[in-house]
mmCIF file of C-alpha atoms in Angstrom:
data_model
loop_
_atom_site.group_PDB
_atom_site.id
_atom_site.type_symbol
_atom_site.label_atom_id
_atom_site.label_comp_id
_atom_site.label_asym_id
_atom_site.label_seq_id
_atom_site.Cartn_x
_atom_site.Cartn_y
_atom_site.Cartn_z
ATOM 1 C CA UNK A 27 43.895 -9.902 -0.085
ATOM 2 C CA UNK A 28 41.403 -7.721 -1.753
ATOM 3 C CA UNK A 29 38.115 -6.136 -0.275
ATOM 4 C CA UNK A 30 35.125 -4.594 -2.227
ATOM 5 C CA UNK A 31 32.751 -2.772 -0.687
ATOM 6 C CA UNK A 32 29.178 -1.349 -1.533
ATOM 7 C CA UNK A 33 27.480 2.089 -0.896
ATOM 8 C CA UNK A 34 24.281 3.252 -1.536
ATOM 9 C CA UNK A 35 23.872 6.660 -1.674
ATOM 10 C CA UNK A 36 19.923 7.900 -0.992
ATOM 11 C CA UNK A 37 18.763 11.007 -1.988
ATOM 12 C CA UNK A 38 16.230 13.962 -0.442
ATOM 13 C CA UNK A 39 13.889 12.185 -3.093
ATOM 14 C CA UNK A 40 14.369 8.711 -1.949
ATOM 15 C CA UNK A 41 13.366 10.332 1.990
ATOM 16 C CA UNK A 42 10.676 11.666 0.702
ATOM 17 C CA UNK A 43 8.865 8.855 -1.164
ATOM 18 C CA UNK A 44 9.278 7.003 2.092
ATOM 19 C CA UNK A 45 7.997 9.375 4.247
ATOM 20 C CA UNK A 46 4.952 10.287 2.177
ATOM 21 C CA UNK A 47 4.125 6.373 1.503
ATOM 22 C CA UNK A 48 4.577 5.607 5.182
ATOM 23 C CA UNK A 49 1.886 8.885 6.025
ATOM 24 C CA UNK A 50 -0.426 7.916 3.475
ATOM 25 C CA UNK A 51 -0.783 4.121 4.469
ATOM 26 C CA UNK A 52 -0.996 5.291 7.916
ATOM 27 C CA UNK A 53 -3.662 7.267 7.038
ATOM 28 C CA UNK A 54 -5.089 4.614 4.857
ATOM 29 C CA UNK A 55 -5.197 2.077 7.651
ATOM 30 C CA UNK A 56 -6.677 4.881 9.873
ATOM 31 C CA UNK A 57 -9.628 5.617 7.372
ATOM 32 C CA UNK A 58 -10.415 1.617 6.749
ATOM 33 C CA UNK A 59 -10.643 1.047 10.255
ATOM 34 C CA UNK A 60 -12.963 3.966 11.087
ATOM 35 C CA UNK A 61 -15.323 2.986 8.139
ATOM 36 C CA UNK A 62 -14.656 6.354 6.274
ATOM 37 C CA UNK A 63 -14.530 5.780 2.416
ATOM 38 C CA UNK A 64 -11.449 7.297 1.016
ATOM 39 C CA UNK A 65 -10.816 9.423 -2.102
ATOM 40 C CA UNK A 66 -10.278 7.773 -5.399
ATOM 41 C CA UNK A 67 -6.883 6.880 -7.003
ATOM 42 C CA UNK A 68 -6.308 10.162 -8.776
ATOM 43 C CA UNK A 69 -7.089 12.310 -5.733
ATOM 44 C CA UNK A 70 -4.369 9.549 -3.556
ATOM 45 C CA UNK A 71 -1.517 10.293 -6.314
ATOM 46 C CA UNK A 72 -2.076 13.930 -6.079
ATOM 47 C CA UNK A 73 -1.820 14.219 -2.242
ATOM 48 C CA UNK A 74 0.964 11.535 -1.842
ATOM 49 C CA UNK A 75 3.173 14.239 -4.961
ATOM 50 C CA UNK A 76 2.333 16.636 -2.658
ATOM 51 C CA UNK A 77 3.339 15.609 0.391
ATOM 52 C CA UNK A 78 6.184 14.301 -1.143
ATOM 53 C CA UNK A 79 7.173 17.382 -3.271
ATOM 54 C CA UNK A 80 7.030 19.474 0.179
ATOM 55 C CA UNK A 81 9.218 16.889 2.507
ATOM 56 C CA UNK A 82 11.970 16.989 -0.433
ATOM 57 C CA UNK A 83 11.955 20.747 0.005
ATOM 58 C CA UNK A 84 11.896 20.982 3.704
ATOM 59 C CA UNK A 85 8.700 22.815 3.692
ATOM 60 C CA UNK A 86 6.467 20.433 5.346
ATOM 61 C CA UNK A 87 5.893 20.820 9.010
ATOM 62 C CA UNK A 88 2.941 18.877 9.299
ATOM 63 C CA UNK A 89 0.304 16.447 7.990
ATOM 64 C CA UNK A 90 -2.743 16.438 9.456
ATOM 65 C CA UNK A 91 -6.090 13.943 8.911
ATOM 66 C CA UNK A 92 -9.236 15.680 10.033
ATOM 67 C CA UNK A 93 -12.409 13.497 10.843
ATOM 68 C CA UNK A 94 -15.192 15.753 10.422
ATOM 69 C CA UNK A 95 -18.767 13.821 11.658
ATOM 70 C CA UNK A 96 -22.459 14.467 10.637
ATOM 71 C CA UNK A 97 -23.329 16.765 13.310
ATOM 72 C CA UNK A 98 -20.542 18.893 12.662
ATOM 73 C CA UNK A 99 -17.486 17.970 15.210
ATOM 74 C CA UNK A 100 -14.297 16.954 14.321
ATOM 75 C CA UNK A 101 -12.394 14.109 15.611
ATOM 76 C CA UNK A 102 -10.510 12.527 16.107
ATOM 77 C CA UNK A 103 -7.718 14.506 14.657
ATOM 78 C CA UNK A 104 -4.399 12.499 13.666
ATOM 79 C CA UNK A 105 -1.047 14.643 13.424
ATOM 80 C CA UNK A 106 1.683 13.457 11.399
ATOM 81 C CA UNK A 107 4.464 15.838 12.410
ATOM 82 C CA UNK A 108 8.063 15.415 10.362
ATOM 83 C CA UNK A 109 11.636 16.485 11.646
ATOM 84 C CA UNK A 110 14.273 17.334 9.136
ATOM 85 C CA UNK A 111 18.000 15.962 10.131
ATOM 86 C CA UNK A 112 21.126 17.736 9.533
ATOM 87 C CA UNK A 113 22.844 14.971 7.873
ATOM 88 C CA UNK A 114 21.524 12.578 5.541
ATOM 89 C CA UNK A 115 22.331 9.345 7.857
ATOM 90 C CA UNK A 116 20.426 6.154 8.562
ATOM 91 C CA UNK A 117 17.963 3.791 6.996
ATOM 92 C CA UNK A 118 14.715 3.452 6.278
ATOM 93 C CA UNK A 119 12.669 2.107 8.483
ATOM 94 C CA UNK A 120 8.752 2.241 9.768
ATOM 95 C CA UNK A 121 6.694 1.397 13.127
ATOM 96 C CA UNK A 122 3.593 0.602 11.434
ATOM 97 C CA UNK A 123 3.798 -2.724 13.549
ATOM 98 C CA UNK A 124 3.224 -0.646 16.768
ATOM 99 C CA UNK A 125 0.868 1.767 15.051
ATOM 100 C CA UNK A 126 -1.183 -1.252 14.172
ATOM 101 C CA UNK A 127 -1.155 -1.876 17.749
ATOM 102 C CA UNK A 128 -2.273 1.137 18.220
ATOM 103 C CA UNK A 129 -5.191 1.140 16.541
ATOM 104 C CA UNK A 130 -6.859 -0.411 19.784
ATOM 105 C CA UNK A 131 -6.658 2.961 20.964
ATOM 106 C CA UNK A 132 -8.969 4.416 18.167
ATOM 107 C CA UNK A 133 -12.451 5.068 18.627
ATOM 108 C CA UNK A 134 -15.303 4.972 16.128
ATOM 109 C CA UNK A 135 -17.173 7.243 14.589
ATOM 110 C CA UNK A 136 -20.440 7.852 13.484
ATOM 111 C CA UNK A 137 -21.536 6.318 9.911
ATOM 112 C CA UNK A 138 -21.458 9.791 7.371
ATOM 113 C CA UNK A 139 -18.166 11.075 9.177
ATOM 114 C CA UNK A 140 -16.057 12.464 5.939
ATOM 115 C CA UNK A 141 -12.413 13.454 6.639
ATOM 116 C CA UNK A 142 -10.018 16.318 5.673
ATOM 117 C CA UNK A 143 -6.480 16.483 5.068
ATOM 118 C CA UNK A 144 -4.304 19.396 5.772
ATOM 119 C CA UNK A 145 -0.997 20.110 5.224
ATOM 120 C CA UNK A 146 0.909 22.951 7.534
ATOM 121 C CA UNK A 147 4.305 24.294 6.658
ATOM 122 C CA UNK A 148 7.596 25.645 8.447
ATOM 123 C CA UNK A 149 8.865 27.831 5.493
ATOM 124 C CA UNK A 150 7.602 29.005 2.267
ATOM 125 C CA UNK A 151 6.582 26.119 -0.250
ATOM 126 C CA UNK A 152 5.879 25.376 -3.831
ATOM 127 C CA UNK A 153 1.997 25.161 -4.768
ATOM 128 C CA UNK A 154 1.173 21.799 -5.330
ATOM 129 C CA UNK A 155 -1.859 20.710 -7.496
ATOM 130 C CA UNK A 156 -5.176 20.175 -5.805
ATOM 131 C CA UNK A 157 -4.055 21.898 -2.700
ATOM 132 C CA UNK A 158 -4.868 25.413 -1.723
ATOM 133 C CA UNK A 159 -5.516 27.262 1.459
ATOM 134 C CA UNK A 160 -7.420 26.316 4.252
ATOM 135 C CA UNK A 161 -8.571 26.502 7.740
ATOM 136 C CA UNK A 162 -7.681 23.539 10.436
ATOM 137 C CA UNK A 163 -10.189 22.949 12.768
ATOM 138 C CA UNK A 164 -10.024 23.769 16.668
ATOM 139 C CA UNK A 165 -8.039 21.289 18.554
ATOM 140 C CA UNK A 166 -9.207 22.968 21.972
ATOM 141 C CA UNK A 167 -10.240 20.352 24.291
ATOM 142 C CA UNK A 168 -8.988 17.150 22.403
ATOM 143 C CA UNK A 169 -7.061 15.007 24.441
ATOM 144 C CA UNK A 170 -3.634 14.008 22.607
ATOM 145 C CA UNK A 171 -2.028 10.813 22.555
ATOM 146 C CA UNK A 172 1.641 10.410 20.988
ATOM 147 C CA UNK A 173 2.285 7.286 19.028
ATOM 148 C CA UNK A 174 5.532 7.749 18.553
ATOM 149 C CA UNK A 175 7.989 7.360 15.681
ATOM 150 C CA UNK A 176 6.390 6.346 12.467
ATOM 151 C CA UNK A 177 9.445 6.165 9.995
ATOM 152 C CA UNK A 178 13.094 7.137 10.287
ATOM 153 C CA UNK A 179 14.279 7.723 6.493
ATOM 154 C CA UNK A 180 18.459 9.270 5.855
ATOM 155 C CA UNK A 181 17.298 12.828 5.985
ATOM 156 C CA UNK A 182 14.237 13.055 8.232
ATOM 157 C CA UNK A 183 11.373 11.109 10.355
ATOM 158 C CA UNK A 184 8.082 11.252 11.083
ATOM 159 C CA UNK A 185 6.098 10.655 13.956
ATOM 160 C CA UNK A 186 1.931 10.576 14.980
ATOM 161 C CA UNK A 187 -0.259 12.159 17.366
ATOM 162 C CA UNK A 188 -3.633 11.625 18.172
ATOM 163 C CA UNK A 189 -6.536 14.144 19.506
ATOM 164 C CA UNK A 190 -9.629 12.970 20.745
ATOM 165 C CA UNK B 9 2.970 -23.407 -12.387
ATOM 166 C CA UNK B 10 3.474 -21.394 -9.476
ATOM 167 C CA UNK B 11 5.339 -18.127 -9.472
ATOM 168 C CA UNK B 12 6.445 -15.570 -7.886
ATOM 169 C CA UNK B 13 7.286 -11.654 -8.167
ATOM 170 C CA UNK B 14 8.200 -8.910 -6.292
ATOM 171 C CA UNK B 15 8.362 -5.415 -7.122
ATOM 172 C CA UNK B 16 9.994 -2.967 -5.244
ATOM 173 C CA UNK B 17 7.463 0.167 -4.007
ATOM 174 C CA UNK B 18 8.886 3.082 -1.345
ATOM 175 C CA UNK B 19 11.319 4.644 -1.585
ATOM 176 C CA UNK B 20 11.887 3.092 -4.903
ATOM 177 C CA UNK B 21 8.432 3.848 -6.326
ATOM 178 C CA UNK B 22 5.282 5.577 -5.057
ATOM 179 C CA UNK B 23 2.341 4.059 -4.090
ATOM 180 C CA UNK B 24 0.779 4.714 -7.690
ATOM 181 C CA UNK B 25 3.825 4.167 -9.757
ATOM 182 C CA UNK B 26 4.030 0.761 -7.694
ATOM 183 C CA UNK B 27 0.050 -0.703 -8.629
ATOM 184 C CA UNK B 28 0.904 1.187 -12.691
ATOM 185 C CA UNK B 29 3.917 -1.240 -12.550
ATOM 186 C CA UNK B 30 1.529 -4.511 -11.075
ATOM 187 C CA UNK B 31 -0.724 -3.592 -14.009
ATOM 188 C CA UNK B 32 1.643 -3.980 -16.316
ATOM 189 C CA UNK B 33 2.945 -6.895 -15.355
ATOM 190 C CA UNK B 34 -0.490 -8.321 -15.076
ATOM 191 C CA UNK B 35 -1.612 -7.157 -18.883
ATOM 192 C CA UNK B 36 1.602 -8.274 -19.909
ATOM 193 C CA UNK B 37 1.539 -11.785 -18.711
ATOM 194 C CA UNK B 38 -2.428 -12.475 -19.731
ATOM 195 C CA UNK B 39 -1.663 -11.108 -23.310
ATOM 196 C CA UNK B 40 0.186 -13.609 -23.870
ATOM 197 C CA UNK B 41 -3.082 -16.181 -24.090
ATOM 198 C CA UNK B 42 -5.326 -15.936 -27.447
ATOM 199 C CA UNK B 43 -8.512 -15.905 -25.217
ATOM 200 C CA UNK B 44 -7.519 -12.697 -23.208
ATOM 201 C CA UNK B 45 -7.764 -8.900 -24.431
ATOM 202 C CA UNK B 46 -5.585 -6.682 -22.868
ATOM 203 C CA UNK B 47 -7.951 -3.880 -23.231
ATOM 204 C CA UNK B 48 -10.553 -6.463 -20.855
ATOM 205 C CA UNK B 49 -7.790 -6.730 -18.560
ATOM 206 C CA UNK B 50 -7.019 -3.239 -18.177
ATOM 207 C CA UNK B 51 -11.084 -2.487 -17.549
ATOM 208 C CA UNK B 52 -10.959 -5.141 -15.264
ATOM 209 C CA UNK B 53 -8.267 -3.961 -13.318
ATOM 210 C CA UNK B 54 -9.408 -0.057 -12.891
ATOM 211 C CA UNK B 55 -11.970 -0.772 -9.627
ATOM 212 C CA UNK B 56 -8.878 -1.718 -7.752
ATOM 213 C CA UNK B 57 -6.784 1.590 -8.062
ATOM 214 C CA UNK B 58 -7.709 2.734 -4.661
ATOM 215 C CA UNK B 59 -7.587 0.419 -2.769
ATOM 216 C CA UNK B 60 -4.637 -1.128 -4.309
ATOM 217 C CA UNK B 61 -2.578 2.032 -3.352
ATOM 218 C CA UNK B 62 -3.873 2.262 0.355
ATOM 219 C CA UNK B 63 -2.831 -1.475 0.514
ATOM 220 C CA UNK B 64 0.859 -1.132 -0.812
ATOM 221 C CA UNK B 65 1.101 2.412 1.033
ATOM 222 C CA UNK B 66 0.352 0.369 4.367
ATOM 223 C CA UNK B 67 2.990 -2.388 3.645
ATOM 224 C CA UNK B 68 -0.118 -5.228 3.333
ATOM 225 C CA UNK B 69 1.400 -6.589 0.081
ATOM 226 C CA UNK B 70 5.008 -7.150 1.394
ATOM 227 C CA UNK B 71 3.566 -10.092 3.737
ATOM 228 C CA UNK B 72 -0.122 -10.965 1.614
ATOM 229 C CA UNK B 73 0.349 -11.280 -2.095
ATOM 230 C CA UNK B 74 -1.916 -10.836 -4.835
ATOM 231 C CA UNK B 75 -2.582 -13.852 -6.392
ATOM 232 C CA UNK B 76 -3.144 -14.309 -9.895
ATOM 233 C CA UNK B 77 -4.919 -17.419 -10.991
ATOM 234 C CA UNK B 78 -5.339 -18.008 -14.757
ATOM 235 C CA UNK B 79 -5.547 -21.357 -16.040
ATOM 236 C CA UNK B 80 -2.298 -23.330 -14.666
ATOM 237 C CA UNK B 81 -0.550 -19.911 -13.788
ATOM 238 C CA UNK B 82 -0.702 -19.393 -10.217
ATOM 239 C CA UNK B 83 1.531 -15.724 -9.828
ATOM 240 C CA UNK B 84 2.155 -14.240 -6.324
ATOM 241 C CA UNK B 85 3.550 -10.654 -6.239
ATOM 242 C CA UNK B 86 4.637 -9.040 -3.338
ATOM 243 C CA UNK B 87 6.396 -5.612 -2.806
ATOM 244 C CA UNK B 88 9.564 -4.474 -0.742
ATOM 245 C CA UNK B 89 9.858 -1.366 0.544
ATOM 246 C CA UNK B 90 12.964 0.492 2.488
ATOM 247 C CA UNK B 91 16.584 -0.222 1.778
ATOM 248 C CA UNK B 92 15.658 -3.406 0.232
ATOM 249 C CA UNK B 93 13.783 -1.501 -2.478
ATOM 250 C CA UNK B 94 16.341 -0.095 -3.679
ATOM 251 C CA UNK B 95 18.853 -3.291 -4.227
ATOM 252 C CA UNK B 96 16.291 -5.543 -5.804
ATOM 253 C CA UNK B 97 16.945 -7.217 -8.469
ATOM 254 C CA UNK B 98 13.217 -7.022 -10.419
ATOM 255 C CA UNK B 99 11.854 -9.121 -12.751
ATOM 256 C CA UNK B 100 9.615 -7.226 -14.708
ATOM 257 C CA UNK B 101 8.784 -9.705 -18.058
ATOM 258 C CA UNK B 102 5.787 -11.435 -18.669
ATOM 259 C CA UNK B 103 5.414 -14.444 -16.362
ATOM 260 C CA UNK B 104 5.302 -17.590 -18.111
ATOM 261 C CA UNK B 105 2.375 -19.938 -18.060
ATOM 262 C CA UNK B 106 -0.279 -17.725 -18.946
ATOM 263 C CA UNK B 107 -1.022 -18.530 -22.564
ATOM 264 C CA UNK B 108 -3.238 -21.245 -22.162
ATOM 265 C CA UNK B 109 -5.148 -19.526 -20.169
ATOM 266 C CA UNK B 110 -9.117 -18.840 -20.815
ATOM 267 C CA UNK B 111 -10.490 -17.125 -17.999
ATOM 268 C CA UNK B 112 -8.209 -15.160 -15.184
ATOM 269 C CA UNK B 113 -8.822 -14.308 -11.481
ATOM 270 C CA UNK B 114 -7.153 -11.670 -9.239
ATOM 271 C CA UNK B 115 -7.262 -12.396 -5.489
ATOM 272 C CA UNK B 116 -6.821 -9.335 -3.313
ATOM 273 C CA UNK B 117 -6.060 -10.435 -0.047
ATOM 274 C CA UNK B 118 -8.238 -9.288 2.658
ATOM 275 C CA UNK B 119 -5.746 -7.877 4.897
ATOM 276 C CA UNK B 120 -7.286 -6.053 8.157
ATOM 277 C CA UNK B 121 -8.343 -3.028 8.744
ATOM 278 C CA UNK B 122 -8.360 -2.896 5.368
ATOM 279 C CA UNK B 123 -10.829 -6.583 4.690
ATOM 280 C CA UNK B 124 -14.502 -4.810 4.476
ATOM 281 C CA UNK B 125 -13.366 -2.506 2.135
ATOM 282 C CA UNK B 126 -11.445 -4.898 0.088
ATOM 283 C CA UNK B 127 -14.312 -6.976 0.020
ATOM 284 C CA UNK B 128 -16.467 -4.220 -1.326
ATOM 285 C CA UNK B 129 -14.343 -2.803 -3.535
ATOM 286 C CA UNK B 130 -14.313 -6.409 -5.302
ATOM 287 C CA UNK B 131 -17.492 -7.494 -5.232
ATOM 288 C CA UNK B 132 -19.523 -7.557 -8.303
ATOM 289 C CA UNK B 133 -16.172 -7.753 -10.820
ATOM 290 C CA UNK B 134 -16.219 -10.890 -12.590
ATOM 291 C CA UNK B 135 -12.178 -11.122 -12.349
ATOM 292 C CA UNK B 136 -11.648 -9.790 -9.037
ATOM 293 C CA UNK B 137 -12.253 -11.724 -5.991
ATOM 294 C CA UNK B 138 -11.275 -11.229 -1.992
ATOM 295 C CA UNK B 139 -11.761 -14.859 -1.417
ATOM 296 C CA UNK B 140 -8.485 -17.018 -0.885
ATOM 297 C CA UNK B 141 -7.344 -18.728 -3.890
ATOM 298 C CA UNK B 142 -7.707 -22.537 -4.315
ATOM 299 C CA UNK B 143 -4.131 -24.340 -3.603
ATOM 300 C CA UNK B 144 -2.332 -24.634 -6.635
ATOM 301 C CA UNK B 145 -2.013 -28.267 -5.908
ATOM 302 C CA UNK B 146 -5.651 -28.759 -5.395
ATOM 303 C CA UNK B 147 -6.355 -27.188 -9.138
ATOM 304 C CA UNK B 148 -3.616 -29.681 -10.546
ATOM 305 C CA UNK B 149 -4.926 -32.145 -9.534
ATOM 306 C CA UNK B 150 -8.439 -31.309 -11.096
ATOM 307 C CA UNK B 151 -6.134 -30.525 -14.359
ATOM 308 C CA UNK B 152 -5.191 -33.989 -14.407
ATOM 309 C CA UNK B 153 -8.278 -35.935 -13.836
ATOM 310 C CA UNK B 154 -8.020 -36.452 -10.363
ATOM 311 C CA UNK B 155 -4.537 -37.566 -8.671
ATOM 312 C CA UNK B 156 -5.317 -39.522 -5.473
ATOM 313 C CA UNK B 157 -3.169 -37.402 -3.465
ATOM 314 C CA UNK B 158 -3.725 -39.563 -0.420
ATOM 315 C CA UNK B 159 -2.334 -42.137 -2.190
ATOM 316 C CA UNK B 160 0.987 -40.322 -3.170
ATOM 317 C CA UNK B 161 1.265 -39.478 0.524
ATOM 318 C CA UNK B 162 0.791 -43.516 1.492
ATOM 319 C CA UNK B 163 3.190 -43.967 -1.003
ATOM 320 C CA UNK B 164 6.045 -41.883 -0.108
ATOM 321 C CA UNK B 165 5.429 -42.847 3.729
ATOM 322 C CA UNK B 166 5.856 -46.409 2.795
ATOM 323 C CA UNK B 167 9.085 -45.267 0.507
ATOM 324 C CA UNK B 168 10.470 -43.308 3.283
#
């Protein structure tokens, strides 16, 4: 008797498209339900490249969505930290049925609030069109809440924290 | 003539490269009628690049299609994301049914958190609409001068 079997093999690029989709619909679903109006297509496919260029490098420590509101204070603050594996095991696969959950959890803001995306890094990284430096805000005072895993991918995860 | 697509988006395809390939499909199927330009279509589309990749980014269109209506063409498409992305076995060719078409619609679904701005992202396009599409039965029905559908379901209740 014969047997055949099938492997797929993904690659650091494959990880990285599904991490950066999973972050940008999170924040997508984040900005809709606050009432903020979001960038324009060309500005999306810009940050999602980036975000994916810097995951498939290894560079990115951190995505972070800053909520800045009329009378100058920001929050909430959502962190979208990612861990790099050693191997490239697993699957893909996403929470965004518990993070829809949590969206209870949210609180509104005021109509005007604009937001702010920021990227932070653990190791030297390739410069990425329409990014550049910049300064995160304070999170001094903000009360975080962990939502836990937001997507395993083969060779790294990421997870989401919220400040208030 | 109902139909349905699905195209595979993360980690397949970004966000973008997923709604350039929904496009295509779209232009691609409506060119095929004599009363549609592609060039119209394309216009028509380019309000809904935003918001089409925050939908697909957030999974919405793997369980709430897009629905095109255009004459008896009724097309649902639908994207797969994770492992699955990456086995599917596409269909990518213009869907059949749209040449007789005149006029076209494209329902975005209004999927929450995501239904307000949906809605206005929509409103005002003659060939975009968030409201739900009228059952494909309903508008064959119309097509064919009015089948008493009561009476088909009398009918195969008594056949039964």
């Amino acid at each position: 008797m014969s047997t055949a079997t099938a492997t797929t093999t993904y690659t650091y690029t494959h990880t990285a498209t599904y991490l950066s989709d999973v972050i940008m619909g999170t924040i997508a679903d984040v900005l809709a339900l606050l009432g903020i109006t979001p960038d324009g297509a060309t500005r999306w496919d810009q940050d999602q490249s980036a975000i994916a260029a810097w995951i498939e490098e290894r560079s990115l420590e951190m995505v972070v969505l800053e909520c800045r509101r009329p009378d100058g204070k920001v929050r909430p603050i959502f962190e979208f930290p990612v861990t790099y594996k050693a191997t490239g095991e697993g699957e893909f696969e996403n929470s965004r049925a518990a993070m829809a959950r949590a969206h209870a959890k949210i609180t509104s803001v005021p109509s005007g609030t604009t937001y702010r995306l920021f990227c932070t890094y653990r190791s030297g990284h390739t410069p990425q069109p329409g990014w550049g430096p910049g300064t995160r805000a304070s999170t001094d005072g903000l009360r975080s809440t962990s939502f836990g895993t937001l997507a395993e991918a083969p060779h790294a995860s990421a997870s989401a924290r919220y400040l208030r | 003539m109902q139909r349905r697509r699905e195209i595979a988006s993360a980690p397949k395809r970004s966000a973008g490269e997923v709604w350039q390939t929904i496009r295509v499909l779209l232009g691609d199927t409506l060119d095929r009628s004599s009363s549609v330009k592609r060039a119209d279509v394309d216009a028509a589309l380019d309000p809904l690049g935003g918001v089409a990749r925050m939908l697909i980014s957030a999974g919405h269109l793997e369980g709430h299609p897009l629905v095109l209506v255009a004459g008896e063409l009724w097309l649902e498409i639908t994207t797969v994301s994770g492992g699955s992305a990456l086995s599917l076995q596409e269909n990518l060719n213009p869907v059949p049914g749209g040449a007789g078409a005149s006029d076209w619609t494209l329902h975005v679904p209004q999927v929450e958190p995501m239904a307000k701005l949906v809605r206005t992202t929509v409103n005002g396009h003659d060939h975009l609409s968030a409201d739900e599409p009228t059952a494909p039965v309903q508008e064959a029905a119309k097509a064919s001068g009015g089948v008493d559908l009561d009476a088909v379901a009398r009918w195969a209740r008594e056949a039964a």
